[in-house]
CSV table of C-alpha atoms and ligand atoms in Angstrom, one decimal:
chain,number,residue,atom,x,y,z
H,597,MET,CA,20.2,0.0,-26.1
H,598,LYS,CA,19.5,-1.7,-22.8
H,599,PRO,CA,15.8,-1.3,-22.0
H,600,ILE,CA,15.1,0.4,-18.7
H,601,GLN,CA,11.9,-0.9,-17.0
H,602,LEU,CA,9.7,0.8,-14.4
H,603,PHE,CA,9.9,-2.0,-11.8
H,604,VAL,CA,12.0,-5.1,-11.6
H,605,PRO,CA,11.6,-7.0,-8.3
H,606,LYS,CA,14.9,-8.1,-6.8
H,607,TYR,CA,14.6,-11.6,-5.3
H,608,ARG,CA,17.4,-13.1,-3.3
H,609,THR,CA,16.8,-16.5,-4.8
H,610,GLU,CA,19.2,-18.6,-2.8
H,611,GLU,CA,18.2,-17.0,0.5
H,612,ILE,CA,14.5,-17.4,-0.3
H,613,LEU,CA,14.9,-21.1,-1.3
H,614,GLU,CA,16.6,-21.7,2.0
H,615,GLU,CA,13.8,-19.9,3.9
H,616,ILE,CA,11.1,-21.9,2.0
H,617,ARG,CA,12.8,-25.3,2.3
H,618,PRO,CA,11.7,-26.2,5.9
H,619,ALA,CA,8.1,-25.5,5.0
H,620,LEU,CA,8.3,-27.7,1.9
H,621,GLU,CA,10.1,-30.5,3.8
H,622,ALA,CA,7.6,-30.4,6.6
H,623,GLY,CA,4.8,-30.6,4.0
H,624,TRP,CA,3.2,-27.5,5.5
H,625,THR,CA,2.8,-24.5,3.2
H,626,GLY,CA,-0.3,-22.9,4.7
H,627,PRO,CA,-0.6,-20.5,7.6
H,628,GLY,CA,1.5,-21.7,10.6
H,629,GLU,CA,4.9,-21.2,12.0
H,630,LYS,CA,6.3,-19.2,9.0
H,631,THR,CA,3.4,-16.8,8.8
H,632,ALA,CA,3.5,-16.3,12.6
H,633,GLN,CA,7.2,-15.6,12.4
H,634,PHE,CA,6.7,-13.0,9.7
H,635,GLU,CA,3.9,-11.4,11.7
H,636,ALA,CA,6.2,-11.3,14.7
H,637,GLU,CA,9.1,-9.8,12.8
H,638,TRP,CA,6.9,-7.3,11.1
H,639,ARG,CA,5.6,-6.2,14.5
H,640,ALA,CA,9.2,-5.9,15.8
H,641,TYR,CA,10.3,-4.0,12.8
H,642,THR,CA,7.4,-1.5,12.7
H,643,GLY,CA,6.6,-1.3,16.4
H,644,LEU,CA,3.0,-1.8,15.5
H,645,GLU,CA,1.2,-3.9,18.1
H,646,ASN,CA,-0.8,-6.2,15.8
H,647,ALA,CA,-0.1,-7.7,12.4
H,648,HIS,CA,-2.0,-10.3,10.5
H,649,PHE,CA,-0.6,-11.7,7.3
H,650,LEU,CA,-2.9,-11.9,4.3
H,651,ASN,CA,-2.8,-12.9,0.6
H,652,SER,CA,-2.9,-9.2,-0.5
H,653,ALA,CA,-3.4,-5.6,0.5
H,654,THR,CA,-6.7,-5.6,-1.4
H,655,ALA,CA,-7.9,-8.3,1.0
H,656,GLY,CA,-6.6,-6.3,3.9
H,657,LEU,CA,-8.4,-3.1,2.8
H,658,HIS,CA,-11.6,-5.1,2.3
H,659,LEU,CA,-11.2,-6.5,5.8
H,660,ALA,CA,-10.4,-3.1,7.3
H,661,PHE,CA,-13.6,-1.5,6.0
H,662,THR,CA,-15.7,-4.5,6.8
H,663,ILE,CA,-14.5,-5.0,10.3
H,664,LEU,CA,-14.6,-1.3,11.2
H,665,ARG,CA,-18.1,-1.1,9.7
H,666,ASP,CA,-19.3,-3.9,12.0
H,667,ARG,CA,-17.4,-2.6,15.0
H,668,TRP,CA,-18.8,0.9,14.7
H,669,GLY,CA,-22.2,0.0,13.4
H,670,TRP,CA,-21.9,1.8,10.1
H,671,SER,CA,-24.8,1.4,7.7
H,672,GLU,CA,-25.1,0.9,3.9
H,673,GLY,CA,-24.1,4.0,2.1
H,674,ASP,CA,-22.2,5.6,5.0
H,675,GLU,CA,-19.4,7.7,3.6
H,676,ILE,CA,-15.6,7.2,3.6
H,677,LEU,CA,-13.5,10.2,2.6
H,678,THR,CA,-10.8,9.0,0.3
H,679,THR,CA,-8.5,10.0,-2.5
H,680,SER,CA,-9.3,9.4,-6.2
H,681,PHE,CA,-5.6,9.5,-6.9
H,682,THR,CA,-4.8,5.8,-6.1
H,683,PHE,CA,-5.0,2.3,-7.3
H,684,VAL,CA,-8.7,1.4,-7.6
H,685,SER,CA,-8.2,-1.3,-5.0
H,686,THR,CA,-8.4,1.4,-2.3
H,687,ASN,CA,-11.8,2.5,-3.4
H,688,HIS,CA,-13.3,-0.7,-4.6
H,689,THR,CA,-12.9,-2.2,-1.2
H,690,ILE,CA,-14.9,0.6,0.3
H,691,VAL,CA,-17.7,-0.3,-2.1
H,692,HIS,CA,-17.3,-4.0,-1.4
H,693,ALA,CA,-18.0,-3.2,2.3
H,694,GLY,CA,-21.2,-1.5,1.3
H,695,LEU,CA,-19.9,2.0,2.0
H,696,LYS,CA,-19.6,5.0,-0.3
H,697,PRO,CA,-16.3,6.5,-1.4
H,698,VAL,CA,-16.5,10.3,-1.3
H,699,PHE,CA,-13.4,11.8,-2.9
H,700,ALA,CA,-11.4,14.7,-1.5
H,701,ASP,CA,-8.7,16.4,-3.5
H,702,ILE,CA,-4.9,15.9,-3.2
H,703,ASP,CA,-2.1,18.3,-2.3
H,704,GLU,CA,1.4,18.9,-3.6
H,705,TYR,CA,2.5,15.6,-2.2
H,706,LEU,CA,-0.2,13.9,-4.3
H,707,CYS,CA,-1.7,12.7,-1.0
H,708,LEU,CA,-5.1,13.5,0.5
H,709,ASP,CA,-5.4,17.2,1.3
H,710,PRO,CA,-6.8,17.7,4.8
H,711,ALA,CA,-8.4,21.0,3.9
H,712,SER,CA,-10.4,19.5,1.1
H,713,ALA,CA,-11.3,16.5,3.3
H,714,ALA,CA,-12.5,18.8,6.0
H,715,ALA,CA,-14.8,20.6,3.6
H,716,ARG,CA,-16.4,17.4,2.5
H,717,ILE,CA,-17.3,15.9,5.9
H,718,SER,CA,-21.0,15.2,6.1
H,719,PRO,CA,-23.3,13.8,8.7
H,720,ARG,CA,-22.7,10.4,7.1
H,721,THR,CA,-18.9,10.6,7.1
H,722,ARG,CA,-17.5,7.7,9.2
H,723,ALA,CA,-13.8,7.5,8.3
H,724,ILE,CA,-11.0,8.9,6.2
H,725,CYS,CA,-8.8,6.7,4.1
H,726,PHE,CA,-5.3,8.1,3.6
H,727,VAL,CA,-2.9,6.7,0.9
H,728,GLY,CA,0.8,7.2,1.4
H,729,LEU,CA,1.4,7.5,-2.3
H,730,GLY,CA,4.9,6.5,-3.4
H,731,GLY,CA,6.0,6.3,0.2
H,732,HIS,CA,5.1,9.9,1.0
H,733,ALA,CA,3.4,10.8,4.2
H,734,GLY,CA,2.0,14.1,2.9
H,735,ARG,CA,-0.1,15.8,5.6
H,736,TYR,CA,-0.9,12.5,7.4
H,737,ALA,CA,-0.5,14.3,10.8
H,738,GLN,CA,-3.1,16.9,9.9
H,739,VAL,CA,-5.5,14.2,8.6
H,740,ARG,CA,-5.0,12.4,11.9
H,741,GLU,CA,-6.0,15.5,13.8
H,742,LEU,CA,-9.0,16.0,11.6
H,743,CYS,CA,-10.2,12.5,12.4
H,744,ALA,CA,-9.7,13.0,16.1
H,745,ARG,CA,-11.6,16.4,16.0
H,746,HIS,CA,-14.6,14.9,14.2
H,747,GLY,CA,-14.6,11.4,15.8
H,748,LEU,CA,-13.8,9.7,12.5
H,749,ARG,CA,-11.8,6.4,12.1
H,750,LEU,CA,-8.6,6.5,10.1
H,751,ILE,CA,-7.6,3.9,7.6
H,752,LEU,CA,-4.1,4.0,6.1
H,753,ASP,CA,-3.5,2.4,2.8
H,754,ALA,CA,0.2,1.9,3.4
H,755,SER,CA,0.8,-0.2,0.3
H,756,HIS,CA,3.8,1.9,-0.7
H,757,MET,CA,5.0,2.6,2.8
H,758,ALA,CA,7.0,-0.5,4.0
H,759,GLY,CA,10.0,1.1,5.7
H,760,THR,CA,8.6,4.7,5.6
H,761,ARG,CA,9.2,6.5,8.9
H,762,ILE,CA,7.6,9.7,10.1
H,763,CYS,CA,9.7,11.5,12.8
H,764,GLY,CA,11.5,8.1,13.3
H,765,VAL,CA,8.3,6.2,13.8
H,766,HIS,CA,7.2,3.6,11.2
H,767,ALA,CA,4.1,4.4,9.1
H,768,GLY,CA,0.9,3.0,10.5
H,769,HIS,CA,1.0,4.4,14.0
H,770,GLY,CA,-1.9,6.6,14.8
H,771,ALA,CA,-4.3,4.9,12.3
H,772,ASP,CA,-7.1,2.6,13.4
H,773,VAL,CA,-5.8,0.2,10.8
H,774,ALA,CA,-2.9,0.2,8.4
H,775,VAL,CA,-2.6,-2.1,5.4
H,776,PHE,CA,0.7,-2.9,3.6
H,777,SER,CA,1.2,-4.6,0.2
H,778,PHE,CA,3.9,-7.1,-0.5
H,779,HIS,CA,3.0,-7.5,-4.1
H,780,ALA,CA,5.8,-8.3,-6.5
H,781,VAL,CA,6.2,-4.7,-7.7
H,782,LYS,CA,6.1,-3.1,-4.3
H,783,ASN,CA,9.2,-2.2,-2.4
H,784,LEU,CA,8.9,-5.3,-0.1
H,785,PRO,CA,8.3,-7.8,-2.8
H,786,THR,CA,7.0,-11.3,-2.3
H,787,ALA,CA,4.9,-12.6,-5.2
H,788,ASP,CA,1.5,-11.6,-3.7
H,789,SER,CA,0.7,-10.9,-0.1
H,790,GLY,CA,-0.1,-8.1,2.4
H,791,MET,CA,-0.4,-7.3,6.1
H,792,ILE,CA,-3.2,-5.8,8.1
H,793,CYS,CA,-2.3,-4.0,11.3
H,794,PHE,CA,-5.2,-3.0,13.6
H,795,GLN,CA,-4.5,-0.7,16.6
H,796,ASP,CA,-7.1,-2.6,18.7
H,797,PRO,CA,-6.1,-6.2,19.5
H,798,ASP,CA,-9.8,-7.3,19.6
H,799,LEU,CA,-10.1,-6.3,15.9
H,800,ASP,CA,-6.9,-8.2,15.1
H,801,ARG,CA,-8.6,-11.3,16.5
H,802,GLU,CA,-11.6,-10.5,14.4
H,803,ALA,CA,-9.4,-10.2,11.3
H,804,ARG,CA,-8.0,-13.7,11.9
H,805,LYS,CA,-11.5,-15.1,11.8
H,806,TRP,CA,-12.7,-13.0,8.8
H,807,SER,CA,-9.6,-14.0,6.8
H,808,TRP,CA,-10.5,-17.7,7.1
H,809,MET,CA,-14.2,-18.0,6.2
H,810,GLY,CA,-15.3,-16.6,9.6
H,811,ILE,CA,-14.1,-19.7,11.3
H,812,ASN,CA,-13.6,-19.5,15.0
H,813,LYS,CA,-11.3,-22.3,16.1
H,814,ASP,CA,-10.9,-20.8,19.5
H,815,THR,CA,-14.5,-21.3,20.7
H,816,PHE,CA,-14.2,-25.0,20.3
H,817,THR,CA,-10.6,-25.4,21.7
H,818,ARG,CA,-11.7,-23.3,24.7
H,819,THR,CA,-14.8,-25.4,25.4
H,820,ALA,CA,-13.4,-28.8,24.5
H,821,GLY,CA,-9.9,-28.1,25.7
H,822,SER,CA,-8.2,-30.5,23.4
H,823,GLY,CA,-6.9,-30.9,19.8
H,824,LEU,CA,-9.3,-33.7,19.2
H,825,TYR,CA,-12.3,-33.2,16.9
H,826,LYS,CA,-10.3,-30.8,14.7
H,827,TRP,CA,-13.2,-30.4,12.3
H,828,LYS,CA,-15.4,-29.0,15.0
H,829,TYR,CA,-15.4,-25.2,15.1
H,830,ASP,CA,-17.9,-22.4,15.1
H,831,VAL,CA,-18.5,-20.1,12.2
H,832,GLU,CA,-19.2,-16.5,13.2
H,833,HIS,CA,-19.1,-14.5,10.0
H,834,LEU,CA,-19.6,-14.7,6.3
H,835,GLY,CA,-15.8,-14.6,6.1
H,836,PHE,CA,-13.4,-14.7,3.2
H,837,LYS,CA,-10.3,-16.8,2.1
H,838,TYR,CA,-7.8,-14.1,2.7
H,839,HIS,CA,-5.0,-15.4,4.9
H,840,GLY,CA,-1.4,-15.6,3.8
H,841,ASN,CA,0.7,-18.8,3.4
H,842,ALA,CA,4.1,-20.0,4.4
H,843,ILE,CA,5.7,-19.6,1.0
H,844,MET,CA,4.8,-15.9,0.8
H,845,ALA,CA,5.8,-15.4,4.4
H,846,SER,CA,9.2,-16.9,3.7
H,847,MET,CA,9.7,-14.5,0.8
H,848,GLY,CA,8.6,-11.7,3.1
H,849,LEU,CA,11.0,-12.6,5.8
H,850,VAL,CA,13.9,-12.5,3.4
H,851,ALA,CA,12.8,-9.2,1.9
H,852,LEU,CA,12.3,-7.6,5.3
H,853,ARG,CA,15.8,-8.4,6.3
H,854,HIS,CA,17.0,-6.3,3.4
H,855,LEU,CA,14.3,-3.6,3.5
H,856,ASP,CA,16.2,-0.7,5.1
H,857,HIS,CA,19.2,-1.3,2.9
H,858,ASP,CA,17.0,-1.5,-0.2
H,859,ASN,CA,15.1,1.6,0.7
H,860,ALA,CA,18.3,3.5,1.3
H,861,TYR,CA,19.3,2.6,-2.3
H,862,ARG,CA,15.9,3.8,-3.6
H,863,ARG,CA,16.5,7.1,-1.8
H,864,GLN,CA,19.9,7.3,-3.5
H,865,LEU,CA,18.3,6.7,-6.9
H,866,ALA,CA,15.8,9.5,-6.0
H,867,CYS,CA,18.6,11.8,-5.1
H,868,TRP,CA,20.3,11.1,-8.4
H,869,TYR,CA,17.1,11.9,-10.2
H,870,ASP,CA,16.6,15.1,-8.2
H,871,GLY,CA,20.1,16.3,-9.0
H,872,ALA,CA,19.8,15.4,-12.7
H,873,LEU,CA,16.4,17.0,-13.1
H,874,ALA,CA,16.9,20.1,-10.9
H,875,GLY,CA,17.8,22.3,-13.8
H,876,CYS,CA,14.8,21.4,-16.0
H,877,PRO,CA,11.9,23.8,-15.4
H,878,ALA,CA,9.6,21.7,-17.6
H,879,VAL,CA,9.7,18.9,-15.0
H,880,ALA,CA,7.9,19.4,-11.7
H,881,ARG,CA,9.2,17.1,-8.9
H,882,ILE,CA,7.2,16.1,-5.8
H,883,PRO,CA,8.4,17.9,-2.7
H,884,GLN,CA,9.8,15.9,0.3
H,885,ARG,CA,9.1,16.5,3.9
H,886,GLU,CA,12.1,16.7,6.1
H,887,GLU,CA,10.6,14.6,9.0
H,888,VAL,CA,9.8,11.7,6.6
H,889,LEU,CA,12.2,8.9,5.8
H,890,ASN,CA,10.5,7.9,2.5
H,891,SER,CA,10.5,4.2,1.3
H,892,ARG,CA,10.7,5.7,-2.2
H,893,HIS,CA,8.4,3.1,-3.7
H,894,LEU,CA,8.0,5.6,-6.6
H,895,TYR,CA,9.8,8.5,-8.2
H,896,GLN,CA,7.2,10.7,-9.7
H,897,ILE,CA,7.3,13.8,-11.9
H,898,LEU,CA,4.7,16.0,-13.5
H,899,VAL,CA,5.1,17.1,-17.2
H,900,GLU,CA,3.0,18.7,-19.9
H,901,ASP,CA,2.0,16.4,-22.8
H,902,ARG,CA,2.5,13.4,-20.6
H,903,ASP,CA,1.3,10.7,-23.1
H,904,GLU,CA,3.7,12.1,-25.8
H,905,VAL,CA,6.6,12.2,-23.3
H,906,VAL,CA,5.9,8.5,-22.4
H,907,ARG,CA,5.7,7.5,-26.0
H,908,LYS,CA,9.0,9.2,-26.8
H,909,LEU,CA,10.7,7.6,-23.8
H,910,ASN,CA,9.4,4.2,-25.0
H,911,GLU,CA,11.0,4.9,-28.4
H,912,ARG,CA,14.3,5.3,-26.5
H,913,ALA,CA,13.8,2.0,-24.6
H,914,ILE,CA,12.7,3.6,-21.3
H,915,TYR,CA,9.4,2.3,-19.9
H,916,PRO,CA,8.0,4.5,-17.2
H,917,GLY,CA,4.5,4.1,-15.6
H,918,VAL,CA,1.6,6.2,-14.5
H,919,HIS,CA,0.4,6.2,-10.9
H,920,TYR,CA,-2.5,6.9,-11.1
H,921,THR,CA,-5.4,7.9,-13.2
H,922,ASP,CA,-8.0,9.9,-11.3
H,923,ASN,CA,-10.5,7.3,-10.2
H,924,ALA,CA,-13.4,9.8,-10.8
H,925,SER,CA,-12.6,9.5,-14.5
H,926,TYR,CA,-13.6,5.8,-14.5
H,927,ARG,CA,-17.2,5.0,-15.3
H,928,MET,CA,-17.6,3.2,-12.0
H,929,TYR,CA,-16.8,6.4,-10.0
H,930,SER,CA,-18.2,8.9,-12.6
H,931,TYR,CA,-20.6,10.3,-10.0
H,932,ALA,CA,-17.6,12.1,-8.6
H,933,ALA,CA,-16.3,13.5,-11.9
H,934,GLY,CA,-15.0,17.0,-11.6
H,935,THR,CA,-14.9,17.0,-7.8
H,936,CYS,CA,-11.1,16.8,-7.5
H,937,PRO,CA,-9.5,19.2,-10.0
H,938,ARG,CA,-6.0,18.8,-8.6
H,939,ALA,CA,-6.2,15.0,-8.9
H,940,ALA,CA,-7.5,15.4,-12.4
H,941,HIS,CA,-4.7,17.8,-13.3
H,942,ALA,CA,-2.0,15.4,-11.8
H,943,SER,CA,-3.6,12.5,-13.5
H,944,GLU,CA,-2.9,14.0,-16.9
H,945,ARG,CA,0.7,14.9,-16.1
H,946,VAL,CA,2.1,12.3,-13.7
H,947,ILE,CA,4.9,9.9,-14.7
H,948,SER,CA,6.6,7.3,-12.5
H,949,LEU,CA,10.2,7.1,-13.7
H,950,PRO,CA,12.0,3.7,-13.5
H,951,MET,CA,12.7,2.9,-9.8
H,952,HIS,CA,14.2,-0.4,-8.8
H,953,LEU,CA,17.3,-1.9,-7.3
H,954,GLY,CA,18.8,-3.0,-10.6
H,955,LEU,CA,19.3,0.6,-11.7
H,956,SER,CA,22.7,2.3,-11.6
H,957,GLU,CA,23.6,5.9,-11.4
H,958,GLU,CA,24.3,5.8,-15.1
H,959,ASP,CA,20.8,4.4,-15.8
H,960,VAL,CA,19.3,7.3,-13.8
H,961,ARG,CA,21.4,9.8,-15.7
H,962,ARG,CA,20.3,8.3,-19.0
H,963,VAL,CA,16.6,8.4,-18.1
H,964,ALA,CA,16.9,12.0,-16.7
H,965,ALA,CA,18.8,13.2,-19.8
H,966,GLU,CA,16.2,11.7,-22.1
H,967,VAL,CA,13.4,13.3,-20.1
H,968,GLN,CA,15.1,16.7,-20.3
H,969,ASP,CA,15.7,16.3,-24.0
H,970,ILE,CA,12.1,15.5,-24.6
H,971,CYS,CA,10.6,18.1,-22.3
H,972,ARG,CA,12.9,20.9,-23.4
Q,2326,PLP,C1,-0.8,-2.2,-4.9
Q,2326,PLP,C2,-1.8,-1.4,-4.2
Q,2326,PLP,C3,-2.9,-1.9,-3.5
Q,2326,PLP,C4,-3.2,-3.4,-3.6
Q,2326,PLP,O1,-2.2,-4.2,-3.2
Q,2326,PLP,P1,-2.3,-5.8,-3.5
Q,2326,PLP,O2,-1.3,-6.3,-2.5
Q,2326,PLP,O3,-1.8,-5.9,-4.9
Q,2326,PLP,O4,-3.7,-6.2,-3.3
Q,2326,PLP,C5,-3.7,-1.1,-2.8
Q,2326,PLP,N1,-3.5,0.3,-2.8
Q,2326,PLP,C6,-2.4,0.8,-3.4
Q,2326,PLP,C7,-2.2,2.3,-3.3
Q,2326,PLP,C8,-1.6,0.0,-4.2
Q,2326,PLP,O5,-0.5,0.6,-4.8
């Protein structure tokens, strides 16, 4: 039986090689024309005003928390309200920036529940981090209002949201900063890269310095007014090596050209899953919001005896995934154990069914039939 994997990135090899070729022939694979072109095309596609290309979304989240911390004068141990139902990257980067993740619970969309977040606002709360899990927007609009009401910053981990639109507007608008992932298994696959999109152009300029060791090339070119003495620059921050490169940007440019078409096929796959699983009361599906055009990075269900179901699916050559384990169940975040019962509940039951562009309707029907057979 043909194995059915969770994720298989689809690379348009010939198109990618053509896109990379000029960079190789010019002997310039670092940041430059290609990265600038990808940033410009991403801005045009999303309508977001600023975009800086990075080597990952993790780097982007670290920069987001670090730059907002400095901009707003947050101190060590100030709190960021966030979800425990995410990849640890989201919460690690809060800690990396010297801030404290305080978990609020999730709702039926598996996204941050604004009511739970509101109840956990303290005098030290500075921002809310919202994760658009699987491409869902959940109650993002209410979380935005909550931030506005309490003077909190809003960080959107949009790692799953390339192509997600809310009321026709691309995900990322209305957040102080949105961070996208173009990791190989995400729905806009390069090999490894990401994009940080600040609302404030000044912070976009800051991000460009922070992503290259804190180096400020501008200071010198401004004062010297020439390209001479290229090694002379000022260093303003203890920055990082986080910028993206021309090879990844070329892969991103190709993937972006096909993104809407690819996401439409993902929605078709989700629709086939929905239809095939609708009659199975043992399988809980995640509701969709009408105003959201979902990127459909994931197709998730909730079942009892999850580990057993996954084991049996594996026996039948179907290899689903789990996104995610409640972060509060990890030793590192154990201070928050028991604070998010719905996240803990979902964490024991969630399965991500295979979701990628190589799947056919028949594949989806086979997966759904096996799930039903096992869960009956
Ligand atoms: C993948 C992912 C990240 C990290 O993305 P990278 O580009 O791999 O660093 C962050 N948050 C979430 C929710 C993710 O799924």
